[in-house]
PDB file of C-alpha atoms in Angstrom:
ATOM      1  CA  UNK A  21      95.197  95.048  66.256  1.00  0.00           C
ATOM      2  CA  UNK A  22      94.092  94.564  69.859  1.00  0.00           C
ATOM      3  CA  UNK A  23      90.328  93.986  70.121  1.00  0.00           C
ATOM      4  CA  UNK A  24      89.971  95.188  73.702  1.00  0.00           C
ATOM      5  CA  UNK A  25      91.764  95.787  76.933  1.00  0.00           C
ATOM      6  CA  UNK A  26      92.830  92.749  78.955  1.00  0.00           C
ATOM      7  CA  UNK A  27      91.283  92.040  82.346  1.00  0.00           C
ATOM      8  CA  UNK A  28      94.562  93.110  83.962  1.00  0.00           C
ATOM      9  CA  UNK A  29      94.552  96.419  82.056  1.00  0.00           C
ATOM     10  CA  UNK A  30      90.975  97.098  83.144  1.00  0.00           C
ATOM     11  CA  UNK A  31      91.710  96.258  86.788  1.00  0.00           C
ATOM     12  CA  UNK A  32      94.825  98.441  86.750  1.00  0.00           C
ATOM     13  CA  UNK A  33      92.846 101.311  85.225  1.00  0.00           C
ATOM     14  CA  UNK A  34      90.278 101.253  88.018  1.00  0.00           C
ATOM     15  CA  UNK A  35      92.830 100.641  90.776  1.00  0.00           C
ATOM     16  CA  UNK A  36      94.854 103.657  89.632  1.00  0.00           C
ATOM     17  CA  UNK A  37      91.697 105.760  89.240  1.00  0.00           C
ATOM     18  CA  UNK A  38      90.527 104.978  92.778  1.00  0.00           C
ATOM     19  CA  UNK A  39      93.953 105.558  94.322  1.00  0.00           C
ATOM     20  CA  UNK A  40      94.319 108.889  92.518  1.00  0.00           C
ATOM     21  CA  UNK A  41      90.853 110.026  93.581  1.00  0.00           C
ATOM     22  CA  UNK A  42      91.632 108.996  97.155  1.00  0.00           C
ATOM     23  CA  UNK A  43      94.809 111.094  97.191  1.00  0.00           C
ATOM     24  CA  UNK A  44      93.137 114.049  95.479  1.00  0.00           C
ATOM     25  CA  UNK A  45      90.214 114.059  97.903  1.00  0.00           C
ATOM     26  CA  UNK A  46      92.063 113.150 101.100  1.00  0.00           C
ATOM     27  CA  UNK A  47      95.236 115.218 100.774  1.00  0.00           C
ATOM     28  CA  UNK A  48      94.599 117.451 103.802  1.00  0.00           C
ATOM     29  CA  UNK A  49      96.967 115.554 106.124  1.00  0.00           C
ATOM     30  CA  UNK A  50      99.878 116.024 103.734  1.00  0.00           C
ATOM     31  CA  UNK A  51      98.968 119.648 103.018  1.00  0.00           C
ATOM     32  CA  UNK A  52      98.798 120.440 106.742  1.00  0.00           C
ATOM     33  CA  UNK A  53     102.109 118.692 107.410  1.00  0.00           C
ATOM     34  CA  UNK A  54     103.805 120.536 104.542  1.00  0.00           C
ATOM     35  CA  UNK A  55     102.463 123.885 105.814  1.00  0.00           C
ATOM     36  CA  UNK A  56     103.836 123.117 109.287  1.00  0.00           C
ATOM     37  CA  UNK A  57     107.225 122.112 107.846  1.00  0.00           C
ATOM     38  CA  UNK A  58     107.433 125.353 105.855  1.00  0.00           C
ATOM     39  CA  UNK A  59     106.586 127.496 108.899  1.00  0.00           C
ATOM     40  CA  UNK A  60     108.267 125.713 111.791  1.00  0.00           C
ATOM     41  CA  UNK A  61     110.752 123.267 110.260  1.00  0.00           C
ATOM     42  CA  UNK A  62     110.809 119.473 110.372  1.00  0.00           C
ATOM     43  CA  UNK A  63     107.818 117.858 112.039  1.00  0.00           C
ATOM     44  CA  UNK A  64     106.971 114.232 112.817  1.00  0.00           C
ATOM     45  CA  UNK A  65     105.212 112.737 109.803  1.00  0.00           C
ATOM     46  CA  UNK A  66     101.576 111.914 110.523  1.00  0.00           C
ATOM     47  CA  UNK A  67      99.800 108.685 109.635  1.00  0.00           C
ATOM     48  CA  UNK A  68      97.685 110.566 107.112  1.00  0.00           C
ATOM     49  CA  UNK A  69     100.819 111.899 105.415  1.00  0.00           C
ATOM     50  CA  UNK A  70     102.342 108.390 105.264  1.00  0.00           C
ATOM     51  CA  UNK A  71      99.129 107.090 103.703  1.00  0.00           C
ATOM     52  CA  UNK A  72      99.285 109.860 101.088  1.00  0.00           C
ATOM     53  CA  UNK A  73     102.905 108.932 100.303  1.00  0.00           C
ATOM     54  CA  UNK A  74     102.140 105.185 100.143  1.00  0.00           C
ATOM     55  CA  UNK A  75      99.170 105.732  97.830  1.00  0.00           C
ATOM     56  CA  UNK A  76     101.308 107.968  95.590  1.00  0.00           C
ATOM     57  CA  UNK A  77     104.039 105.312  95.383  1.00  0.00           C
ATOM     58  CA  UNK A  78     101.389 102.685  94.590  1.00  0.00           C
ATOM     59  CA  UNK A  79     100.039 104.895  91.791  1.00  0.00           C
ATOM     60  CA  UNK A  80     103.542 105.262  90.370  1.00  0.00           C
ATOM     61  CA  UNK A  81     104.154 101.492  90.455  1.00  0.00           C
ATOM     62  CA  UNK A  82     100.766 100.633  88.941  1.00  0.00           C
ATOM     63  CA  UNK A  83     101.161 103.262  86.194  1.00  0.00           C
ATOM     64  CA  UNK A  84     104.553 101.747  85.315  1.00  0.00           C
ATOM     65  CA  UNK A  85     102.834  98.345  85.064  1.00  0.00           C
ATOM     66  CA  UNK A  86     100.059  99.870  82.915  1.00  0.00           C
ATOM     67  CA  UNK A  87     102.613 101.416  80.577  1.00  0.00           C
ATOM     68  CA  UNK A  88     104.535  98.134  80.321  1.00  0.00           C
ATOM     69  CA  UNK A  89     101.313  96.327  79.379  1.00  0.00           C
ATOM     70  CA  UNK A  90     100.409  99.031  76.888  1.00  0.00           C
ATOM     71  CA  UNK A  91     103.812  98.618  75.198  1.00  0.00           C
ATOM     72  CA  UNK A  92     103.851  94.806  75.260  1.00  0.00           C
ATOM     73  CA  UNK A  93     100.157  94.046  74.701  1.00  0.00           C
ATOM     74  CA  UNK A  94      98.911  97.216  73.067  1.00  0.00           C
ATOM     75  CA  UNK A  95      95.607  99.019  73.370  1.00  0.00           C
ATOM     76  CA  UNK A  96      92.561  99.238  71.121  1.00  0.00           C
ATOM     77  CA  UNK A  97      92.605 101.837  68.367  1.00  0.00           C
ATOM     78  CA  UNK A  98      89.976 104.541  68.055  1.00  0.00           C
ATOM     79  CA  UNK A  99      86.832 103.310  66.297  1.00  0.00           C
ATOM     80  CA  UNK A 100      86.884 103.394  62.499  1.00  0.00           C
ATOM     81  CA  UNK A 101      85.594 106.683  61.184  1.00  0.00           C
ATOM     82  CA  UNK A 102      86.746 108.722  64.186  1.00  0.00           C
ATOM     83  CA  UNK A 103      87.513 112.280  63.106  1.00  0.00           C
ATOM     84  CA  UNK A 104      91.294 112.888  63.058  1.00  0.00           C
ATOM     85  CA  UNK A 105      90.966 115.793  65.491  1.00  0.00           C
ATOM     86  CA  UNK A 106      89.080 113.602  67.978  1.00  0.00           C
ATOM     87  CA  UNK A 107      91.716 110.892  67.627  1.00  0.00           C
ATOM     88  CA  UNK A 108      94.447 113.477  68.197  1.00  0.00           C
ATOM     89  CA  UNK A 109      92.613 114.858  71.248  1.00  0.00           C
ATOM     90  CA  UNK A 110      92.197 111.363  72.681  1.00  0.00           C
ATOM     91  CA  UNK A 111      95.850 110.482  72.125  1.00  0.00           C
ATOM     92  CA  UNK A 112      97.033 113.811  73.562  1.00  0.00           C
ATOM     93  CA  UNK A 113      94.725 113.405  76.566  1.00  0.00           C
ATOM     94  CA  UNK A 114      96.068 109.935  77.321  1.00  0.00           C
ATOM     95  CA  UNK A 115      99.681 111.095  76.998  1.00  0.00           C
ATOM     96  CA  UNK A 116      98.957 114.034  79.321  1.00  0.00           C
ATOM     97  CA  UNK A 117      97.225 111.746  81.845  1.00  0.00           C
ATOM     98  CA  UNK A 118     100.154 109.328  81.890  1.00  0.00           C
ATOM     99  CA  UNK A 119     102.616 112.216  82.196  1.00  0.00           C
ATOM    100  CA  UNK A 120     100.740 113.622  85.189  1.00  0.00           C
ATOM    101  CA  UNK A 121     100.283 110.179  86.775  1.00  0.00           C
ATOM    102  CA  UNK A 122     104.087 109.985  86.776  1.00  0.00           C
ATOM    103  CA  UNK A 123     104.884 113.646  87.475  1.00  0.00           C
ATOM    104  CA  UNK A 124     102.611 113.956  90.520  1.00  0.00           C
ATOM    105  CA  UNK A 125     104.102 111.117  92.598  1.00  0.00           C
ATOM    106  CA  UNK A 126     107.669 111.879  91.487  1.00  0.00           C
ATOM    107  CA  UNK A 127     107.336 115.594  92.282  1.00  0.00           C
ATOM    108  CA  UNK A 128     105.737 114.783  95.637  1.00  0.00           C
ATOM    109  CA  UNK A 129     108.491 112.354  96.573  1.00  0.00           C
ATOM    110  CA  UNK A 130     111.236 114.745  95.491  1.00  0.00           C
ATOM    111  CA  UNK A 131     109.595 117.611  97.359  1.00  0.00           C
ATOM    112  CA  UNK A 132     109.057 115.690 100.579  1.00  0.00           C
ATOM    113  CA  UNK A 133     112.199 113.562 100.741  1.00  0.00           C
ATOM    114  CA  UNK A 134     114.494 115.792  98.675  1.00  0.00           C
ATOM    115  CA  UNK A 135     113.403 119.182 100.003  1.00  0.00           C
ATOM    116  CA  UNK A 136     112.591 120.661  96.586  1.00  0.00           C
ATOM    117  CA  UNK A 137     110.101 123.350  97.631  1.00  0.00           C
ATOM    118  CA  UNK A 138     109.364 124.421  94.053  1.00  0.00           C
ATOM    119  CA  UNK A 139     108.286 120.868  93.221  1.00  0.00           C
ATOM    120  CA  UNK A 140     105.953 120.895  96.217  1.00  0.00           C
ATOM    121  CA  UNK A 141     104.219 123.940  94.771  1.00  0.00           C
ATOM    122  CA  UNK A 142     103.898 122.254  91.365  1.00  0.00           C
ATOM    123  CA  UNK A 143     102.714 119.009  92.972  1.00  0.00           C
ATOM    124  CA  UNK A 144      99.971 120.524  95.105  1.00  0.00           C
ATOM    125  CA  UNK A 145      99.102 123.337  92.719  1.00  0.00           C
ATOM    126  CA  UNK A 146      99.474 123.208  88.946  1.00  0.00           C
ATOM    127  CA  UNK A 147      99.783 119.417  88.590  1.00  0.00           C
ATOM    128  CA  UNK A 148      96.812 118.775  90.868  1.00  0.00           C
ATOM    129  CA  UNK A 149      94.587 121.249  88.998  1.00  0.00           C
ATOM    130  CA  UNK A 150      95.652 119.856  85.617  1.00  0.00           C
ATOM    131  CA  UNK A 151      94.924 116.316  86.778  1.00  0.00           C
ATOM    132  CA  UNK A 152      91.418 117.274  87.932  1.00  0.00           C
ATOM    133  CA  UNK A 153      90.801 118.899  84.539  1.00  0.00           C
ATOM    134  CA  UNK A 154      92.092 115.887  82.610  1.00  0.00           C
ATOM    135  CA  UNK A 155      90.034 113.509  84.743  1.00  0.00           C
ATOM    136  CA  UNK A 156      86.917 115.550  83.943  1.00  0.00           C
ATOM    137  CA  UNK A 157      87.717 115.515  80.228  1.00  0.00           C
ATOM    138  CA  UNK A 158      88.489 111.773  80.350  1.00  0.00           C
ATOM    139  CA  UNK A 159      85.145 111.029  82.007  1.00  0.00           C
ATOM    140  CA  UNK A 160      83.271 113.254  79.541  1.00  0.00           C
ATOM    141  CA  UNK A 161      84.994 111.610  76.567  1.00  0.00           C
TER     142      UNK A 161
END
């Protein structure tokens, strides 16, 4: 059993958290560019949009690293005596967080570079709202 998270796992956690918060809070440049593209066709990509894309790609790469470490090194178990429903909720929450940390950048990349409009709506709508909700639950837990 793993006694605690490694220093690398902790640093990756906070790096991913900060990058995600940055992109959630400062997504206006990408939203404005996408609105312009939908209404008037292709537009020159702004610096703010490129930053949003770069941060999203960084999140995807760091999450892949986090998952690799979780598989190879492991992660601490829930404390002894944790109610089974709380353990289930924690496990489900972590799975959902990882799924969204992958789905958001992938859907954004496919929408922007692949032209999948429906993925753009998921990316900036449902996925974004779900991520905010899971972040709030994660912080509360």
